[in-house]
Coordinates of C-alpha atoms in Angstrom, one line a residue:
Chain D
M1350 CA -39.6 -113.7 -11.8
S1351 CA -39.8 -111.2 -14.6
L1352 CA -42.6 -111.4 -17.2
I1353 CA -40.1 -112.6 -19.8
E1354 CA -38.8 -115.4 -17.6
T1355 CA -42.3 -116.7 -17.1
L1356 CA -43.2 -116.7 -20.8
P1357 CA -41.6 -120.1 -21.8
H1358 CA -43.7 -121.8 -19.2
K1359 CA -46.8 -120.0 -20.4
L1360 CA -46.1 -121.0 -24.0
G1361 CA -45.6 -124.6 -23.0
S1362 CA -41.9 -124.7 -23.8
S1363 CA -39.5 -126.9 -21.8
V1364 CA -36.5 -125.0 -23.0
P1365 CA -35.4 -121.6 -21.8
W1366 CA -34.7 -118.5 -23.8
M1367 CA -31.5 -118.5 -25.8
E1368 CA -29.7 -115.1 -26.2
K1369 CA -28.2 -114.8 -29.7
G1370 CA -27.5 -111.8 -31.9
G1371 CA -29.2 -109.3 -29.7
V1372 CA -32.4 -111.3 -29.5
L1373 CA -33.9 -113.7 -26.9
W1374 CA -34.9 -116.7 -29.0
L1375 CA -37.5 -119.4 -28.0
D1376 CA -38.2 -122.4 -30.1
P1377 CA -42.0 -122.5 -30.3
G1378 CA -42.0 -126.2 -31.0
P1379 CA -45.6 -127.4 -31.9
L1380 CA -47.1 -124.1 -30.6
A1381 CA -49.4 -122.5 -33.2
V1382 CA -48.5 -119.0 -34.2
R1383 CA -52.0 -117.8 -33.2
K1384 CA -51.6 -119.2 -29.7
L1385 CA -48.2 -117.4 -29.5
C1386 CA -49.8 -114.2 -30.7
A1387 CA -52.6 -114.5 -28.0
E1388 CA -49.9 -114.9 -25.3
M1389 CA -47.9 -112.0 -26.6
N1390 CA -51.1 -109.8 -26.6
A1391 CA -51.8 -111.0 -23.0
A1392 CA -48.3 -110.0 -22.0
K1393 CA -48.8 -106.6 -23.7
A1394 CA -45.8 -107.2 -26.0
R1395 CA -45.3 -104.9 -28.9
F1396 CA -45.3 -106.6 -32.3
I1397 CA -42.2 -105.7 -34.3
T1398 CA -42.0 -107.6 -37.5
I1399 CA -41.8 -111.0 -39.3
T1400 CA -38.5 -111.8 -41.1
T1401 CA -38.7 -114.4 -43.9
Y1402 CA -35.9 -116.7 -44.9
Q1403 CA -36.1 -118.9 -48.0
L1404 CA -34.2 -122.1 -47.1
P1405 CA -32.0 -124.0 -49.6
G1406 CA -33.5 -126.3 -52.2
T1407 CA -37.0 -127.5 -51.3
E1408 CA -36.6 -127.0 -47.5
G1409 CA -39.3 -124.3 -47.6
F1410 CA -39.2 -121.2 -45.5
R1411 CA -38.5 -120.0 -42.0
L1412 CA -40.5 -117.1 -40.5
E1413 CA -39.1 -115.3 -37.5
Y1414 CA -41.7 -113.4 -35.5
H1415 CA -40.5 -110.6 -33.3
W1416 CA -42.1 -108.9 -30.3
D1417 CA -40.7 -106.4 -27.8
I1418 CA -41.2 -106.5 -24.1
E1419 CA -39.7 -103.7 -22.0
G1420 CA -37.0 -103.1 -24.6
Q1421 CA -36.0 -106.7 -25.0
L1422 CA -36.4 -108.1 -28.5
L1423 CA -38.0 -111.6 -28.5
G1424 CA -37.7 -114.0 -31.5
F1425 CA -39.8 -117.1 -32.4
P1426 CA -38.7 -119.1 -35.5
F1427 CA -41.4 -121.0 -37.4
K1428 CA -40.3 -123.5 -40.0
L1429 CA -42.8 -123.9 -42.9
E1430 CA -42.8 -127.2 -44.6
G1431 CA -45.1 -125.9 -47.3
N1432 CA -45.9 -122.3 -48.0
S1433 CA -48.7 -121.5 -45.6
I1434 CA -49.1 -120.4 -42.0
D1435 CA -52.0 -119.0 -40.1
S1436 CA -52.5 -115.2 -40.3
I1437 CA -52.3 -113.2 -37.0
Y1438 CA -53.7 -110.1 -38.6
D1439 CA -57.1 -110.3 -36.9
M1440 CA -55.4 -110.5 -33.5
C1441 CA -52.5 -108.1 -34.2
E1442 CA -53.3 -105.2 -36.5
A1443 CA -49.6 -104.3 -36.7
A1444 CA -48.9 -107.5 -38.7
D1445 CA -51.1 -106.5 -41.6
W1446 CA -48.5 -104.9 -43.9
I1447 CA -45.7 -107.3 -43.2
E1448 CA -48.0 -110.3 -43.9
R1449 CA -49.0 -108.7 -47.2
E1450 CA -45.4 -107.9 -48.1
I1451 CA -44.3 -111.5 -47.4
H1452 CA -47.2 -112.9 -49.4
E1453 CA -46.1 -110.7 -52.4
E1454 CA -42.4 -111.3 -52.1
Y1455 CA -42.3 -115.0 -51.2
A1456 CA -45.7 -116.4 -52.2
I1457 CA -46.4 -117.5 -48.7
E1458 CA -50.1 -117.9 -47.8
F1459 CA -51.3 -116.5 -44.5
T1460 CA -54.5 -118.5 -44.1
G1461 CA -57.6 -116.8 -42.8
R1462 CA -57.1 -113.4 -44.4
E1463 CA -57.6 -111.6 -47.7
Y1464 CA -55.0 -109.6 -49.4
E1465 CA -54.8 -106.3 -51.2
P1466 CA -51.7 -105.4 -53.1
L1467 CA -49.2 -103.5 -51.0
L1468 CA -45.9 -103.0 -52.7
L1469 CA -47.0 -104.3 -56.1
R1470 CA -48.8 -102.1 -58.6
A1471 CA -52.0 -102.7 -60.6
G1472 CA -51.4 -105.4 -63.1
D1473 CA -48.8 -107.2 -61.1
T1474 CA -49.6 -110.6 -59.7
P1475 CA -49.5 -111.0 -55.9
G1476 CA -48.1 -114.2 -54.5
V1477 CA -45.1 -114.6 -56.8
N1478 CA -41.8 -115.4 -55.2
L1479 CA -39.7 -112.3 -56.3
R1480 CA -36.5 -114.0 -55.0
E1481 CA -36.7 -116.6 -57.8
E1482 CA -36.3 -113.7 -60.3
V1483 CA -33.2 -112.5 -58.4
K1484 CA -31.6 -116.0 -58.8
K1485 CA -32.1 -116.2 -62.6
Chain F
M244 CA -74.0 -90.1 -50.0
S245 CA -70.3 -91.1 -49.7
Y246 CA -67.8 -90.4 -52.4
K247 CA -64.1 -91.2 -52.9
I248 CA -61.4 -88.6 -53.3
P249 CA -58.1 -89.9 -54.5
M250 CA -55.1 -88.0 -53.1
G251 CA -51.8 -88.8 -54.8
P252 CA -49.7 -90.6 -55.7
Y253 CA -48.4 -87.3 -57.0
H254 CA -50.0 -84.4 -55.1
P255 CA -48.9 -81.1 -53.7
A256 CA -49.8 -82.2 -50.1
L257 CA -47.6 -85.3 -50.3
E258 CA -43.9 -85.1 -50.2
E259 CA -43.4 -88.5 -51.8
P260 CA -45.4 -90.7 -54.1
Y261 CA -48.1 -92.6 -52.2
K262 CA -51.9 -92.6 -52.5
L263 CA -54.7 -92.0 -50.1
D264 CA -58.2 -92.9 -51.2
L265 CA -60.4 -90.9 -48.9
I266 CA -64.0 -92.0 -48.5
C267 CA -65.9 -88.8 -47.6
E268 CA -69.4 -87.8 -46.7
G269 CA -69.7 -84.1 -47.3
E270 CA -66.5 -82.6 -45.9
T271 CA -66.0 -85.3 -43.4
V272 CA -63.6 -88.2 -44.0
C273 CA -65.2 -91.5 -43.1
D274 CA -62.4 -93.9 -44.0
A275 CA -59.2 -94.0 -45.9
K276 CA -57.3 -96.6 -47.9
L277 CA -53.5 -96.3 -48.3
H278 CA -51.5 -97.4 -51.3
I279 CA -47.7 -97.6 -51.2
G280 CA -45.1 -99.3 -53.4
F281 CA -44.5 -96.5 -55.9
N282 CA -40.8 -96.4 -54.8
F283 CA -40.3 -100.2 -54.3
R284 CA -36.7 -100.9 -55.3
G285 CA -36.2 -104.4 -53.8
I286 CA -33.2 -103.2 -51.8
E287 CA -33.4 -106.1 -49.4
H288 CA -32.9 -108.6 -52.2
L289 CA -30.2 -106.4 -53.8
A290 CA -28.3 -106.5 -50.5
E291 CA -27.9 -110.2 -50.9
T292 CA -25.6 -109.5 -54.0
R293 CA -23.3 -107.0 -52.2
N294 CA -20.3 -107.5 -49.9
Y295 CA -20.0 -105.9 -46.5
I296 CA -18.5 -102.7 -47.8
Q297 CA -21.0 -102.4 -50.7
V298 CA -24.0 -103.3 -48.6
T299 CA -23.2 -100.4 -46.2
A300 CA -23.2 -98.0 -49.1
L301 CA -26.4 -99.5 -50.5
M302 CA -28.3 -99.4 -47.2
E303 CA -27.3 -95.7 -46.7
R304 CA -29.5 -95.1 -49.8
V305 CA -32.6 -96.6 -48.3
C306 CA -33.5 -93.1 -47.0
G307 CA -32.4 -89.6 -47.9
I308 CA -33.2 -88.1 -44.5
C309 CA -32.0 -90.8 -42.0
S310 CA -29.3 -92.3 -44.2
N311 CA -26.8 -92.4 -41.2
I312 CA -29.3 -94.3 -39.1
H313 CA -29.6 -97.1 -41.6
T314 CA -25.8 -97.6 -41.8
L315 CA -25.5 -97.4 -38.0
T316 CA -28.2 -100.1 -37.5
L317 CA -26.7 -102.3 -40.2
C318 CA -23.1 -101.9 -38.9
Q319 CA -24.2 -102.7 -35.3
A320 CA -25.8 -105.9 -36.6
M321 CA -22.8 -106.8 -38.7
E322 CA -20.4 -106.1 -35.8
Q323 CA -22.2 -108.8 -33.8
L324 CA -21.5 -111.3 -36.5
A325 CA -18.0 -110.1 -37.1
G326 CA -17.1 -110.0 -33.3
Q327 CA -16.0 -106.4 -33.5
A328 CA -16.8 -103.7 -31.0
P329 CA -16.3 -100.0 -31.9
P330 CA -14.0 -98.0 -29.6
P331 CA -15.6 -95.5 -27.2
R332 CA -14.7 -92.4 -29.4
A333 CA -16.5 -94.0 -32.4
K334 CA -19.6 -94.7 -30.2
Y335 CA -19.7 -91.0 -29.3
I336 CA -19.3 -89.9 -32.9
R337 CA -22.1 -92.2 -33.9
V338 CA -24.4 -90.5 -31.3
I339 CA -23.3 -87.1 -32.5
M340 CA -24.2 -88.0 -36.1
A341 CA -27.5 -89.6 -35.0
E342 CA -28.6 -86.6 -33.0
L343 CA -27.6 -84.1 -35.8
E344 CA -29.6 -86.2 -38.2
R345 CA -32.6 -86.1 -35.8
L346 CA -32.3 -82.3 -35.6
H347 CA -32.1 -82.1 -39.3
S348 CA -35.1 -84.4 -39.8
H349 CA -37.3 -82.7 -37.1
V350 CA -36.6 -79.2 -38.5
L351 CA -37.3 -80.4 -42.0
W352 CA -40.6 -81.8 -40.8
A353 CA -41.4 -78.6 -38.9
G354 CA -40.9 -76.7 -42.1
I355 CA -43.3 -78.9 -44.0
A356 CA -45.8 -78.9 -41.2
S357 CA -45.7 -75.1 -41.1
K358 CA -46.4 -75.0 -44.8
L359 CA -49.4 -77.3 -44.5
M360 CA -50.6 -75.1 -41.6
G361 CA -50.5 -72.1 -43.9
F362 CA -47.5 -70.6 -42.0
K363 CA -45.1 -70.1 -45.0
T364 CA -42.8 -67.7 -43.2
M365 CA -42.1 -70.4 -40.7
F366 CA -41.4 -72.9 -43.5
M367 CA -38.7 -70.6 -44.8
T368 CA -37.2 -70.1 -41.3
C369 CA -37.2 -73.9 -40.6
F370 CA -35.4 -74.6 -43.9
E371 CA -32.9 -71.9 -43.3
I372 CA -32.1 -73.5 -39.9
R373 CA -32.0 -77.0 -41.5
E374 CA -29.3 -75.7 -43.9
K375 CA -27.2 -74.8 -40.9
V376 CA -27.7 -78.3 -39.4
M377 CA -26.6 -79.8 -42.7
D378 CA -23.6 -77.5 -42.6
V379 CA -22.6 -79.1 -39.3
L380 CA -23.1 -82.6 -40.8
A381 CA -21.0 -81.6 -43.8
A382 CA -18.3 -80.1 -41.5
I383 CA -18.0 -83.5 -39.8
S384 CA -18.5 -85.9 -42.7
G385 CA -17.8 -83.9 -45.8
N386 CA -21.3 -84.8 -47.1
R387 CA -24.8 -83.3 -46.8
V388 CA -27.0 -86.4 -47.4
N389 CA -25.2 -89.7 -47.5
Y390 CA -22.5 -89.2 -44.8
S391 CA -20.6 -92.4 -45.2
M392 CA -19.7 -92.2 -41.5
N393 CA -20.3 -95.8 -40.3
R394 CA -18.2 -98.8 -40.9
I395 CA -17.9 -102.2 -39.2
G396 CA -15.9 -101.5 -36.0
G397 CA -16.2 -97.8 -35.9
V398 CA -16.6 -94.7 -38.0
N399 CA -14.8 -93.4 -41.1
R400 CA -14.1 -89.8 -40.0
D401 CA -13.0 -88.2 -36.8
I402 CA -14.3 -85.0 -35.2
Q403 CA -11.0 -83.1 -35.2
D404 CA -12.2 -80.0 -33.4
P405 CA -15.2 -80.7 -31.1
Q406 CA -15.1 -77.1 -29.8
A407 CA -15.8 -75.7 -33.3
I408 CA -18.8 -78.1 -33.7
L409 CA -20.0 -77.1 -30.2
A410 CA -19.9 -73.4 -31.3
M411 CA -22.1 -74.3 -34.3
I412 CA -24.5 -76.2 -32.0
N413 CA -24.7 -73.2 -29.7
Q414 CA -25.6 -71.0 -32.6
L415 CA -28.2 -73.5 -33.8
E416 CA -29.7 -73.7 -30.3
S417 CA -30.0 -70.0 -30.1
E418 CA -31.9 -69.8 -33.4
M419 CA -34.1 -72.7 -32.6
M420 CA -35.0 -71.5 -29.1
H421 CA -35.9 -68.0 -30.5
A422 CA -37.6 -69.0 -33.8
V423 CA -38.9 -72.6 -33.9
I424 CA -39.6 -73.8 -30.4
P425 CA -41.8 -70.9 -29.1
I426 CA -43.9 -71.1 -32.3
F427 CA -44.6 -74.8 -31.9
T428 CA -45.1 -74.9 -28.2
T429 CA -47.0 -71.6 -27.4
S430 CA -48.3 -70.1 -30.6
S431 CA -52.0 -69.8 -30.8
T432 CA -51.9 -70.2 -34.6
A433 CA -50.2 -73.6 -34.3
R434 CA -52.5 -74.6 -31.5
S435 CA -55.7 -73.7 -33.3
R436 CA -54.6 -75.5 -36.5
C437 CA -53.3 -78.7 -34.8
A438 CA -55.2 -79.3 -31.5
G439 CA -57.8 -82.0 -31.5
I440 CA -57.2 -83.2 -35.1
G441 CA -55.8 -86.5 -36.3
V442 CA -56.2 -88.2 -32.9
L443 CA -54.6 -91.6 -32.4
N444 CA -55.5 -92.7 -28.9
E445 CA -53.2 -94.9 -26.8
E446 CA -55.2 -98.1 -27.3
K447 CA -55.1 -97.7 -31.1
A448 CA -51.4 -96.7 -31.0
I449 CA -50.6 -100.0 -29.1
S450 CA -52.7 -102.0 -31.5
C451 CA -51.0 -100.5 -34.6
G452 CA -47.6 -100.9 -33.0
V453 CA -46.6 -97.3 -33.9
V454 CA -43.2 -96.0 -32.9
G455 CA -41.1 -92.9 -32.4
P456 CA -42.7 -89.4 -31.9
T457 CA -46.0 -90.8 -33.2
A458 CA -46.1 -93.3 -30.3
R459 CA -44.8 -90.8 -27.7
A460 CA -47.5 -88.3 -28.8
S461 CA -50.1 -90.9 -28.0
G462 CA -48.8 -91.4 -24.4
L463 CA -46.5 -94.3 -25.0
P464 CA -43.0 -93.7 -23.4
Q465 CA -41.1 -95.9 -25.8
D466 CA -37.6 -94.9 -27.1
I467 CA -35.0 -97.5 -28.0
R468 CA -32.3 -95.1 -26.8
R469 CA -33.7 -95.5 -23.3
A470 CA -35.2 -99.1 -23.5
A471 CA -32.3 -100.8 -25.2
P472 CA -29.4 -98.3 -25.2
Y473 CA -26.7 -98.6 -27.9
A474 CA -23.6 -96.7 -28.9
A475 CA -22.8 -94.1 -26.2
Y476 CA -26.4 -93.4 -25.1
P477 CA -26.0 -95.3 -21.7
E478 CA -23.5 -92.6 -20.7
L479 CA -25.7 -89.6 -21.6
E480 CA -28.6 -88.0 -19.8
F481 CA -31.8 -87.1 -21.7
N482 CA -35.5 -87.1 -21.2
V483 CA -38.1 -88.8 -23.4
P484 CA -40.9 -86.3 -24.1
V485 CA -44.3 -87.9 -24.0
E486 CA -47.7 -86.2 -24.7
P487 CA -50.9 -88.0 -24.0
A488 CA -53.3 -86.2 -26.3
G489 CA -52.6 -88.2 -29.5
D490 CA -53.4 -85.3 -31.8
V491 CA -51.3 -83.4 -34.4
R492 CA -50.4 -80.8 -31.8
A493 CA -49.0 -83.5 -29.5
R494 CA -46.8 -84.8 -32.3
L495 CA -45.7 -81.2 -32.9
L496 CA -44.9 -80.7 -29.2
V497 CA -43.0 -84.0 -28.9
R498 CA -40.8 -83.1 -31.8
A499 CA -40.2 -79.6 -30.5
L500 CA -39.2 -81.0 -27.1
E501 CA -37.0 -83.6 -28.8
I502 CA -35.1 -80.9 -30.6
I503 CA -34.2 -79.5 -27.2
E504 CA -33.2 -82.9 -25.9
S505 CA -31.1 -83.6 -29.0
I506 CA -29.2 -80.4 -28.5
S507 CA -28.6 -81.4 -24.9
I508 CA -27.3 -84.8 -26.0
L509 CA -25.1 -83.2 -28.6
R510 CA -23.5 -80.9 -26.1
Q511 CA -22.9 -83.7 -23.6
A512 CA -21.4 -86.0 -26.3
L513 CA -19.1 -83.2 -27.7
E514 CA -17.9 -82.3 -24.2
K515 CA -17.3 -85.9 -23.1
L516 CA -15.9 -87.1 -26.5
P517 CA -13.2 -89.5 -25.3
P518 CA -9.8 -89.6 -26.9
G519 CA -8.6 -92.6 -28.8
E520 CA -9.1 -94.5 -32.1
I521 CA -12.2 -94.2 -34.2
D522 CA -12.2 -97.8 -35.4
T523 CA -10.8 -101.2 -34.4
G524 CA -8.2 -101.0 -37.1
D525 CA -9.1 -104.5 -38.2
D526 CA -9.5 -104.4 -42.0
K527 CA -10.0 -108.2 -42.3
V528 CA -13.6 -108.8 -41.4
K529 CA -14.7 -112.3 -40.9
F530 CA -18.3 -113.2 -40.2
I531 CA -19.6 -116.2 -38.3
T532 CA -22.7 -118.0 -39.4
G533 CA -25.8 -116.7 -37.9
T534 CA -28.4 -113.9 -37.6
A535 CA -27.9 -110.7 -35.7
T536 CA -30.4 -108.0 -35.0
S537 CA -30.0 -104.3 -34.2
R538 CA -32.5 -101.6 -33.3
V539 CA -31.9 -97.8 -33.3
E540 CA -34.1 -94.9 -32.6
A541 CA -34.3 -93.0 -35.9
P542 CA -35.9 -89.5 -36.1
R543 CA -39.2 -91.1 -37.1
G544 CA -39.0 -94.1 -34.6
E545 CA -37.5 -97.5 -34.2
V546 CA -35.5 -99.0 -37.1
M547 CA -34.7 -102.7 -37.0
Y548 CA -32.2 -104.6 -39.1
S549 CA -31.9 -108.4 -39.2
V550 CA -28.7 -109.5 -41.0
S551 CA -27.9 -113.1 -41.7
W552 CA -24.5 -114.3 -42.9
K553 CA -22.9 -117.7 -43.7
E554 CA -19.2 -118.0 -42.6
G555 CA -16.9 -117.7 -45.6
S556 CA -19.6 -116.1 -47.7
R557 CA -18.9 -112.8 -49.5
N558 CA -22.4 -111.5 -49.2
P559 CA -25.1 -111.5 -46.5
S560 CA -27.7 -114.2 -47.0
R561 CA -30.5 -111.9 -45.8
V562 CA -30.9 -108.3 -44.8
H563 CA -34.4 -107.4 -43.5
V564 CA -35.2 -103.8 -42.7
R565 CA -38.2 -102.7 -40.6
T566 CA -38.6 -98.9 -40.9
P567 CA -40.7 -96.6 -38.7
T568 CA -43.0 -95.3 -41.4
Y569 CA -43.8 -98.9 -42.3
V570 CA -45.6 -99.3 -38.9
N571 CA -46.7 -95.7 -38.5
M572 CA -48.5 -95.2 -41.8
P573 CA -51.3 -97.8 -41.4
A574 CA -52.4 -95.7 -38.3
V575 CA -53.2 -92.7 -40.6
R576 CA -56.4 -94.6 -41.5
W577 CA -57.6 -94.2 -37.9
M578 CA -56.2 -90.6 -37.6
V579 CA -58.2 -89.3 -40.5
Q580 CA -61.5 -90.9 -39.7
G581 CA -64.0 -88.2 -38.7
A582 CA -61.5 -85.4 -39.8
R583 CA -62.3 -82.6 -42.1
L584 CA -61.1 -83.2 -45.6
A585 CA -59.0 -80.0 -45.4
D586 CA -57.1 -81.4 -42.4
T587 CA -56.0 -84.6 -44.1
P588 CA -52.7 -83.2 -45.6
L589 CA -51.6 -82.0 -42.2
I590 CA -52.7 -85.2 -40.4
Q591 CA -50.9 -87.5 -42.8
A592 CA -47.8 -85.3 -42.6
S593 CA -47.9 -85.3 -38.8
I594 CA -46.4 -88.8 -38.7
D595 CA -43.5 -87.5 -40.8
P596 CA -43.9 -90.2 -43.4
C597 CA -40.9 -91.5 -45.4
Y598 CA -41.8 -93.6 -48.4
S599 CA -38.3 -94.0 -49.5
C600 CA -37.8 -96.0 -46.3
T601 CA -41.1 -97.7 -46.4
D602 CA -40.9 -99.0 -50.0
R603 CA -37.2 -99.9 -49.8

């Protein structure tokens, strides 16, 4: 069994990977993002990015976390009921800038970390959903 | 006593607007803080208001150096959602454009690095060669910067005379092998200026998630062309240069060796260029609902696009771009720690930063 094939079991998932759009997806279910990050670190996976989707109406957000193992892109979607999720920055340094960017662009709180402005300039307010301005 | 030296956002040592706050003790840099966002254009959000033709033109403008790579990555993602596969000839032309862009980018970087080393004659030589690479790109595409080559299901222009392009590549190779490669691989000037500075060790490179030549110069043999091949790369032979030292010289060596590999790939692709169509000929593009992801090895490292579409929609519902400098730049903080202040311009330039890409 390859490392990737063993991961669903290690992550406590009863469903296998699903290949879609060039990515192997796994529904993390109740798994906390920090537990996922710890398993990815243990598997020596390379963190790629987090992609944010604002869902229609008041459905909140979906964050897709991506790691790479031996050239295979892995995806883990997390549905946010509110606007906060645990930060993984202290476990995965590579997630720093993307967490800051998502906080600035979508007003999502990554709990357990502090922010400094990334893309915004002095005088701007971090944590404002910039997409709301696009909609107007 | 420590003091802070702000470098940038507008500074002769920086090619684009960004800012490094260097915390120094004497001439030694103890720490650095990076500030970006001076070019932030909100392109990802703008993409949600463009149709598939417009979004291709828009994303080509994310970067002025690797513009072709952005449309290639975007089109590969959109092709998954549209159920279109480019014909073999188009895949080869995509590789040819991608490798020419890598040559152009690496030679441009070599010129800037030479200038920062104080080697201004080499700077002029590199820029002269870069012009010739751009001539080849213009001969194929008709354009020097935004090539407009990629479309869903193929490419927009054919390579009518591969032998003529091959002759141009042979000429370029001759000039690079005589002028650029020996200077960067064996010159004692380059060695003394670059060896042992700006070190990013393998452990830190993994932790920061760096990509491209920056990762390969820290001993990580990662290259998407090899790990997850796309276009015509599975049919071409090439090496992935890796250097373990992690210093500026290792980044210089990796790029110099990659120039040689790119020329080899170009020669193979031009000689093997299969006959046939350059696109699917299907002008009616229909997208299915879903998200598709594509990754491509840009000159500076891995680019990733996530594209989401809803069936029947005119525009994408989301386009997310992860560029190489976005992950490479935070590592500069670790590279400059303990360095001499005078070395910081060269160290930050050694990752070949692109803020147009990073700020999007």
